[in-house]
mmCIF file of C-alpha atoms in Angstrom:
data_model
loop_
_atom_site.group_PDB
_atom_site.id
_atom_site.type_symbol
_atom_site.label_atom_id
_atom_site.label_comp_id
_atom_site.label_asym_id
_atom_site.label_seq_id
_atom_site.Cartn_x
_atom_site.Cartn_y
_atom_site.Cartn_z
ATOM 1 C CA MET A 27 -0.034 -0.004 0.012
ATOM 2 C CA ASN A 28 1.238 3.496 -0.810
ATOM 3 C CA THR A 29 2.874 5.275 2.099
ATOM 4 C CA LEU A 30 4.038 8.485 0.318
ATOM 5 C CA THR A 31 2.416 11.734 1.193
ATOM 6 C CA ARG A 32 0.595 13.966 -1.314
ATOM 7 C CA THR A 33 3.731 16.238 -1.534
ATOM 8 C CA GLU A 34 5.979 13.235 -2.131
ATOM 9 C CA LEU A 35 3.710 11.919 -4.862
ATOM 10 C CA LEU A 36 3.477 15.240 -6.586
ATOM 11 C CA GLU A 37 7.222 15.629 -6.467
ATOM 12 C CA ARG A 38 7.594 12.204 -8.067
ATOM 13 C CA PHE A 39 5.184 13.281 -10.821
ATOM 14 C CA ALA A 40 7.025 16.508 -11.400
ATOM 15 C CA THR A 41 10.299 14.691 -11.736
ATOM 16 C CA LYS A 42 8.845 12.468 -14.470
ATOM 17 C CA ILE A 43 7.351 15.400 -16.300
ATOM 18 C CA ALA A 44 10.662 17.266 -16.158
ATOM 19 C CA ALA A 45 12.377 14.233 -17.706
ATOM 20 C CA GLY A 46 9.834 14.176 -20.602
ATOM 21 C CA GLN A 47 8.039 11.114 -19.391
ATOM 22 C CA PRO A 48 4.215 10.924 -19.334
ATOM 23 C CA ILE A 49 2.065 10.505 -16.266
ATOM 24 C CA ILE A 50 -0.108 7.410 -16.741
ATOM 25 C CA GLY A 51 -2.955 6.422 -14.592
ATOM 26 C CA GLY A 52 -5.347 3.522 -14.848
ATOM 27 C CA GLY A 53 -8.769 2.500 -13.696
ATOM 28 C CA ALA A 54 -9.010 -0.804 -11.764
ATOM 29 C CA GLY A 55 -12.314 -2.569 -11.473
ATOM 30 C CA THR A 56 -10.709 -5.695 -9.876
ATOM 31 C CA GLY A 57 -7.781 -6.717 -7.799
ATOM 32 C CA LEU A 58 -6.135 -8.385 -10.685
ATOM 33 C CA SER A 59 -6.398 -5.187 -12.837
ATOM 34 C CA ALA A 60 -4.728 -3.379 -9.927
ATOM 35 C CA LYS A 61 -1.924 -5.794 -9.710
ATOM 36 C CA CYS A 62 -1.369 -5.594 -13.438
ATOM 37 C CA ALA A 63 -1.334 -1.775 -13.288
ATOM 38 C CA GLU A 64 1.386 -1.849 -10.636
ATOM 39 C CA ALA A 65 3.420 -4.466 -12.468
ATOM 40 C CA ALA A 66 3.237 -2.293 -15.583
ATOM 41 C CA GLY A 67 4.592 0.580 -13.693
ATOM 42 C CA LEU A 68 1.635 2.915 -13.909
ATOM 43 C CA ASP A 69 1.856 6.039 -11.786
ATOM 44 C CA PHE A 70 -1.533 5.735 -10.063
ATOM 45 C CA ILE A 71 -4.780 3.709 -10.023
ATOM 46 C CA VAL A 72 -8.293 4.974 -9.705
ATOM 47 C CA ILE A 73 -11.146 2.791 -8.331
ATOM 48 C CA TYR A 74 -14.472 3.789 -9.932
ATOM 49 C CA ASN A 75 -17.860 2.181 -9.388
ATOM 50 C CA SER A 76 -18.044 1.923 -13.184
ATOM 51 C CA GLY A 77 -15.069 -0.414 -13.076
ATOM 52 C CA ARG A 78 -17.219 -3.002 -11.346
ATOM 53 C CA TYR A 79 -19.793 -2.716 -14.152
ATOM 54 C CA ARG A 80 -17.483 -2.773 -17.050
ATOM 55 C CA MET A 81 -15.581 -5.785 -15.748
ATOM 56 C CA ALA A 82 -18.982 -7.435 -15.234
ATOM 57 C CA GLY A 83 -19.651 -7.048 -18.930
ATOM 58 C CA ARG A 84 -21.811 -3.879 -18.633
ATOM 59 C CA SER A 85 -21.259 -0.453 -19.929
ATOM 60 C CA SER A 86 -19.251 2.003 -17.899
ATOM 61 C CA MET A 87 -22.162 4.314 -18.248
ATOM 62 C CA ALA A 88 -23.928 2.119 -15.624
ATOM 63 C CA GLY A 89 -21.819 4.012 -13.116
ATOM 64 C CA LEU A 90 -23.760 7.149 -13.817
ATOM 65 C CA MET A 91 -27.125 5.457 -13.314
ATOM 66 C CA PRO A 92 -29.027 4.505 -10.078
ATOM 67 C CA TYR A 93 -27.927 0.895 -10.061
ATOM 68 C CA GLY A 94 -26.058 0.968 -6.781
ATOM 69 C CA ASP A 95 -24.565 3.187 -4.079
ATOM 70 C CA ALA A 96 -21.438 4.564 -5.945
ATOM 71 C CA ASN A 97 -19.522 5.465 -2.837
ATOM 72 C CA ALA A 98 -20.310 2.282 -0.923
ATOM 73 C CA ILE A 99 -19.308 0.266 -4.052
ATOM 74 C CA VAL A 100 -15.939 2.053 -4.217
ATOM 75 C CA MET A 101 -15.232 1.396 -0.534
ATOM 76 C CA GLU A 102 -16.106 -2.260 -1.027
ATOM 77 C CA MET A 103 -13.840 -2.403 -4.074
ATOM 78 C CA GLY A 104 -11.067 -0.888 -1.959
ATOM 79 C CA THR A 105 -11.029 -3.939 0.251
ATOM 80 C CA GLU A 106 -10.241 -6.009 -2.863
ATOM 81 C CA VAL A 107 -7.650 -3.677 -4.445
ATOM 82 C CA LEU A 108 -5.753 -1.997 -1.587
ATOM 83 C CA PRO A 109 -4.440 -5.181 0.019
ATOM 84 C CA VAL A 110 -2.925 -6.434 -3.227
ATOM 85 C CA THR A 111 -1.070 -3.291 -4.139
ATOM 86 C CA ASP A 112 2.318 -2.603 -2.695
ATOM 87 C CA SER A 113 3.362 0.963 -3.431
ATOM 88 C CA ILE A 114 1.190 2.386 -6.244
ATOM 89 C CA PRO A 115 -1.135 5.152 -5.067
ATOM 90 C CA VAL A 116 -4.814 4.286 -5.287
ATOM 91 C CA LEU A 117 -7.404 6.985 -5.670
ATOM 92 C CA ALA A 118 -11.030 6.604 -4.830
ATOM 93 C CA GLY A 119 -13.736 7.689 -7.309
ATOM 94 C CA VAL A 120 -15.975 9.651 -5.004
ATOM 95 C CA CYS A 121 -19.484 10.817 -5.883
ATOM 96 C CA GLY A 122 -19.370 14.341 -4.522
ATOM 97 C CA THR A 123 -22.971 15.002 -5.197
ATOM 98 C CA ASP A 124 -24.131 12.157 -2.967
ATOM 99 C CA PRO A 125 -26.950 13.736 -0.949
ATOM 100 C CA PHE A 126 -26.925 10.967 1.691
ATOM 101 C CA ARG A 127 -23.341 11.491 2.911
ATOM 102 C CA ASP A 128 -21.506 14.207 4.718
ATOM 103 C CA ILE A 129 -18.662 14.394 2.197
ATOM 104 C CA PRO A 130 -15.983 15.835 4.424
ATOM 105 C CA ARG A 131 -16.519 13.067 6.962
ATOM 106 C CA PHE A 132 -16.627 10.440 4.233
ATOM 107 C CA LEU A 133 -13.303 11.674 2.966
ATOM 108 C CA ASP A 134 -11.926 10.957 6.512
ATOM 109 C CA THR A 135 -13.103 7.442 6.004
ATOM 110 C CA VAL A 136 -11.612 7.280 2.592
ATOM 111 C CA LYS A 137 -8.236 8.359 3.780
ATOM 112 C CA ALA A 138 -8.300 6.057 6.877
ATOM 113 C CA ALA A 139 -8.952 3.092 4.493
ATOM 114 C CA GLY A 140 -5.653 3.736 2.771
ATOM 115 C CA PHE A 141 -6.645 5.616 -0.306
ATOM 116 C CA ALA A 142 -3.968 8.233 -1.422
ATOM 117 C CA GLY A 143 -6.506 10.543 -3.012
ATOM 118 C CA VAL A 144 -9.750 11.002 -4.760
ATOM 119 C CA GLN A 145 -11.293 11.752 -8.158
ATOM 120 C CA ASN A 146 -14.708 13.253 -8.856
ATOM 121 C CA TYR A 147 -16.644 10.219 -10.172
ATOM 122 C CA PRO A 148 -19.504 9.571 -10.884
ATOM 123 C CA THR A 149 -19.450 13.129 -12.302
ATOM 124 C CA VAL A 150 -22.261 15.283 -13.561
ATOM 125 C CA CYS A 151 -19.812 16.780 -16.038
ATOM 126 C CA LEU A 152 -20.878 13.991 -18.443
ATOM 127 C CA PHE A 153 -24.534 15.292 -18.363
ATOM 128 C CA ASP A 154 -25.779 18.160 -20.362
ATOM 129 C CA GLY A 155 -29.174 19.633 -21.544
ATOM 130 C CA ILE A 156 -32.269 19.556 -19.294
ATOM 131 C CA ILE A 157 -30.807 16.787 -17.010
ATOM 132 C CA ARG A 158 -27.723 18.866 -16.293
ATOM 133 C CA ALA A 159 -29.814 22.022 -15.719
ATOM 134 C CA ASN A 160 -32.075 20.263 -13.244
ATOM 135 C CA LEU A 161 -29.154 18.742 -11.390
ATOM 136 C CA GLU A 162 -27.556 22.184 -11.004
ATOM 137 C CA GLU A 163 -30.846 23.710 -9.869
ATOM 138 C CA THR A 164 -31.580 21.147 -7.171
ATOM 139 C CA GLY A 165 -28.355 21.010 -5.373
ATOM 140 C CA LEU A 166 -26.724 18.175 -7.253
ATOM 141 C CA GLY A 167 -24.517 20.203 -9.466
ATOM 142 C CA PHE A 168 -20.848 20.251 -10.477
ATOM 143 C CA TYR A 169 -20.196 22.831 -7.721
ATOM 144 C CA ARG A 170 -20.557 19.947 -5.228
ATOM 145 C CA GLU A 171 -17.723 18.156 -6.965
ATOM 146 C CA VAL A 172 -15.572 21.313 -6.774
ATOM 147 C CA GLU A 173 -16.289 21.332 -2.901
ATOM 148 C CA LEU A 174 -15.282 17.694 -2.877
ATOM 149 C CA ILE A 175 -11.869 18.513 -4.349
ATOM 150 C CA LYS A 176 -11.418 21.421 -1.921
ATOM 151 C CA ALA A 177 -12.232 19.213 1.088
ATOM 152 C CA ALA A 178 -9.875 16.521 -0.188
ATOM 153 C CA ARG A 179 -7.081 19.025 -0.422
ATOM 154 C CA GLU A 180 -7.697 20.111 3.195
ATOM 155 C CA ARG A 181 -7.121 16.488 4.192
ATOM 156 C CA ASP A 182 -3.822 16.353 2.219
ATOM 157 C CA LEU A 183 -5.234 13.807 -0.241
ATOM 158 C CA ILE A 184 -4.063 13.894 -3.834
ATOM 159 C CA THR A 185 -6.851 15.143 -6.095
ATOM 160 C CA ALA A 186 -7.661 14.430 -9.725
ATOM 161 C CA ALA A 187 -10.570 16.272 -11.382
ATOM 162 C CA TYR A 188 -12.611 15.314 -14.424
ATOM 163 C CA VAL A 189 -13.742 18.295 -16.523
ATOM 164 C CA HIS A 190 -15.610 18.628 -19.744
ATOM 165 C CA ASP A 191 -16.041 22.269 -20.434
ATOM 166 C CA GLU A 192 -14.078 25.506 -19.857
ATOM 167 C CA ALA A 193 -16.070 26.600 -16.907
ATOM 168 C CA GLU A 194 -15.543 23.286 -15.122
ATOM 169 C CA ALA A 195 -11.920 23.362 -16.032
ATOM 170 C CA LYS A 196 -11.475 26.889 -14.542
ATOM 171 C CA ALA A 197 -13.439 26.012 -11.331
ATOM 172 C CA MET A 198 -11.386 22.872 -10.652
ATOM 173 C CA ALA A 199 -8.136 24.693 -11.266
ATOM 174 C CA GLU A 200 -9.219 27.416 -8.803
ATOM 175 C CA ALA A 201 -10.124 24.690 -6.279
ATOM 176 C CA GLY A 202 -6.478 23.543 -6.495
ATOM 177 C CA ALA A 203 -6.930 20.063 -8.076
ATOM 178 C CA ASP A 204 -3.560 18.399 -8.366
ATOM 179 C CA ILE A 205 -4.275 16.725 -11.700
ATOM 180 C CA LEU A 206 -6.847 18.063 -14.220
ATOM 181 C CA VAL A 207 -8.312 15.519 -16.558
ATOM 182 C CA PRO A 208 -10.186 16.736 -19.652
ATOM 183 C CA HIS A 209 -12.811 14.019 -20.166
ATOM 184 C CA MET A 210 -13.737 13.256 -23.837
ATOM 185 C CA GLY A 211 -16.664 10.941 -23.017
ATOM 186 C CA LEU A 212 -17.253 7.161 -22.857
ATOM 187 C CA THR A 213 -14.440 5.213 -24.354
ATOM 188 C CA THR A 214 -15.012 3.843 -27.827
ATOM 189 C CA SER A 215 -14.028 0.394 -29.198
ATOM 190 C CA GLY A 216 -14.615 -3.067 -27.902
ATOM 191 C CA MET A 217 -17.673 -5.023 -27.108
ATOM 192 C CA ILE A 218 -19.570 -2.435 -24.927
ATOM 193 C CA GLY A 219 -17.751 0.816 -26.021
ATOM 194 C CA ALA A 220 -19.434 3.957 -27.269
ATOM 195 C CA GLN A 221 -20.468 4.259 -30.899
ATOM 196 C CA SER A 222 -20.995 8.015 -30.778
ATOM 197 C CA SER A 223 -17.860 9.960 -29.946
ATOM 198 C CA LEU A 224 -15.708 12.944 -30.838
ATOM 199 C CA SER A 225 -13.030 12.227 -33.422
ATOM 200 C CA LEU A 226 -9.365 12.429 -32.377
ATOM 201 C CA ASP A 227 -8.985 15.792 -33.974
ATOM 202 C CA GLU A 228 -12.076 17.085 -32.209
ATOM 203 C CA SER A 229 -10.637 15.766 -28.984
ATOM 204 C CA VAL A 230 -7.445 17.658 -29.681
ATOM 205 C CA GLU A 231 -9.476 20.813 -30.163
ATOM 206 C CA LEU A 232 -11.463 20.370 -26.935
ATOM 207 C CA VAL A 233 -8.462 19.248 -24.815
ATOM 208 C CA THR A 234 -6.679 22.445 -26.120
ATOM 209 C CA LYS A 235 -9.578 24.619 -25.005
ATOM 210 C CA LEU A 236 -9.670 22.997 -21.556
ATOM 211 C CA ARG A 237 -5.965 23.287 -21.163
ATOM 212 C CA ASP A 238 -6.129 26.982 -21.961
ATOM 213 C CA ALA A 239 -8.815 27.485 -19.326
ATOM 214 C CA ILE A 240 -6.770 25.646 -16.734
ATOM 215 C CA PHE A 241 -3.473 27.419 -17.551
ATOM 216 C CA ALA A 242 -5.298 30.768 -17.305
ATOM 217 C CA VAL A 243 -5.723 29.991 -13.617
ATOM 218 C CA ASP A 244 -2.616 28.013 -13.027
ATOM 219 C CA PRO A 245 0.135 27.860 -15.722
ATOM 220 C CA GLN A 246 1.913 25.130 -13.777
ATOM 221 C CA ALA A 247 -1.114 22.769 -13.518
ATOM 222 C CA THR A 248 -0.719 19.093 -14.398
ATOM 223 C CA VAL A 249 -3.053 18.159 -17.252
ATOM 224 C CA ILE A 250 -3.706 14.727 -18.597
ATOM 225 C CA CYS A 251 -6.352 13.524 -20.978
ATOM 226 C CA HIS A 252 -8.983 10.788 -20.885
ATOM 227 C CA GLY A 253 -11.744 8.947 -22.790
ATOM 228 C CA GLY A 254 -13.713 9.064 -25.975
ATOM 229 C CA PRO A 255 -11.678 7.991 -29.004
ATOM 230 C CA ILE A 256 -8.413 8.101 -26.895
ATOM 231 C CA ALA A 257 -8.500 4.341 -26.440
ATOM 232 C CA ALA A 258 -5.025 3.080 -27.395
ATOM 233 C CA PRO A 259 -1.435 4.131 -26.969
ATOM 234 C CA ASP A 260 -1.215 5.648 -30.419
ATOM 235 C CA ASP A 261 -4.382 7.632 -29.771
ATOM 236 C CA ALA A 262 -2.860 9.059 -26.527
ATOM 237 C CA ARG A 263 0.367 9.788 -28.384
ATOM 238 C CA TYR A 264 -1.595 11.589 -31.089
ATOM 239 C CA VAL A 265 -3.250 13.903 -28.542
ATOM 240 C CA LEU A 266 -0.129 14.598 -26.434
ATOM 241 C CA SER A 267 1.917 15.380 -29.454
ATOM 242 C CA ARG A 268 -0.596 18.012 -30.610
ATOM 243 C CA VAL A 269 -1.453 19.690 -27.347
ATOM 244 C CA ASP A 270 1.437 21.280 -25.508
ATOM 245 C CA GLY A 271 1.276 21.188 -21.794
ATOM 246 C CA VAL A 272 -0.829 17.981 -21.628
ATOM 247 C CA VAL A 273 1.572 15.526 -19.969
ATOM 248 C CA GLY A 274 -0.215 12.242 -19.646
ATOM 249 C CA PHE A 275 -3.224 9.977 -19.969
ATOM 250 C CA LEU A 276 -5.701 8.329 -17.672
ATOM 251 C CA GLY A 277 -7.266 5.195 -18.989
ATOM 252 C CA ALA A 278 -10.073 3.167 -17.484
ATOM 253 C CA SER A 279 -11.791 0.949 -20.051
ATOM 254 C CA SER A 280 -8.739 1.358 -22.240
ATOM 255 C CA MET A 281 -6.556 -0.039 -19.533
ATOM 256 C CA GLU A 282 -8.573 -3.090 -18.437
ATOM 257 C CA ARG A 283 -11.704 -3.813 -20.456
ATOM 258 C CA LEU A 284 -10.262 -3.499 -23.908
ATOM 259 C CA PRO A 285 -7.012 -5.515 -23.324
ATOM 260 C CA THR A 286 -9.044 -8.089 -21.416
ATOM 261 C CA GLU A 287 -11.504 -8.556 -24.277
ATOM 262 C CA ILE A 288 -8.683 -8.926 -26.815
ATOM 263 C CA ALA A 289 -6.472 -11.184 -24.717
ATOM 264 C CA MET A 290 -9.213 -13.545 -23.501
ATOM 265 C CA VAL A 291 -10.827 -13.910 -26.941
ATOM 266 C CA GLU A 292 -7.544 -14.606 -28.611
ATOM 267 C CA HIS A 293 -6.429 -17.077 -25.975
ATOM 268 C CA MET A 294 -9.750 -18.980 -25.868
ATOM 269 C CA THR A 295 -9.889 -19.086 -29.649
ATOM 270 C CA SER A 296 -6.471 -20.667 -29.743
ATOM 271 C CA PHE A 297 -7.776 -23.666 -27.936
ATOM 272 C CA ARG A 298 -10.274 -24.137 -30.774
ATOM 273 C CA THR A 299 -7.352 -24.650 -33.145
ATOM 274 C CA ILE A 300 -5.990 -27.641 -31.239
ATOM 275 C CA ARG A 301 -5.832 -30.788 -33.424
ATOM 276 C CA ASP A 302 -5.596 -34.460 -32.453
ATOM 277 C CA VAL A 303 -1.771 -34.849 -32.456
ATOM 278 C CA ALA A 304 -1.944 -38.350 -31.096
ATOM 279 C CA GLY A 305 -2.845 -39.618 -34.583
#
């Protein structure tokens, strides 16, 4: 389990960035995913309620729906993931808009459990239109997620913040989020990936706008990208090579669901090619 402080982790990230190395995070929906992430040398892991759904063969979008208590699911997943990791920092995806929890007190529980930090997920930044307007009007808006990040900073937890528009990017930068993560939407590709998505070039354009909004507040902010068509290493390389100041990638489905689908299907299919070699 990670024993480094927030300051020590940020110094580690800064050293990598200065050396021209990307910051890479990964979602972990199972203990095995977490062990693989650590073995691969990822910089951090995030546990999301959506990880449980996608690794159960459902869409990650299920994490945004009322199919379970998101914060309780993450704490339960923590009992599976935290004991099997040695030193990699593990962040909890916390639903900051949860109206049934005192979030500051809940963050104390999150920290006591061994999490190194938090990320705002499930997040209302993925909603728009009348649903988003109604959430904002009824006390369930994005500002609650901003308050989550502020409260986590007060507890010396490392903070990663999903943002999807310029106002959200500015608000999270002002809240002091350690890592800002422009979110391009549900990951495409695979058996249960999105079919509707931005193109890579459209993602470059949006990530650039969000980066500009973040840097207007904090020119030294750490910005990494996530989601939508950024589903493979070459996709991430494409975006990072075209958007100065974006220094890494956070993958969830792209880190565990897509490689699992590919590897298991190929491996199982190989058994079907077995021939009777005994004559």
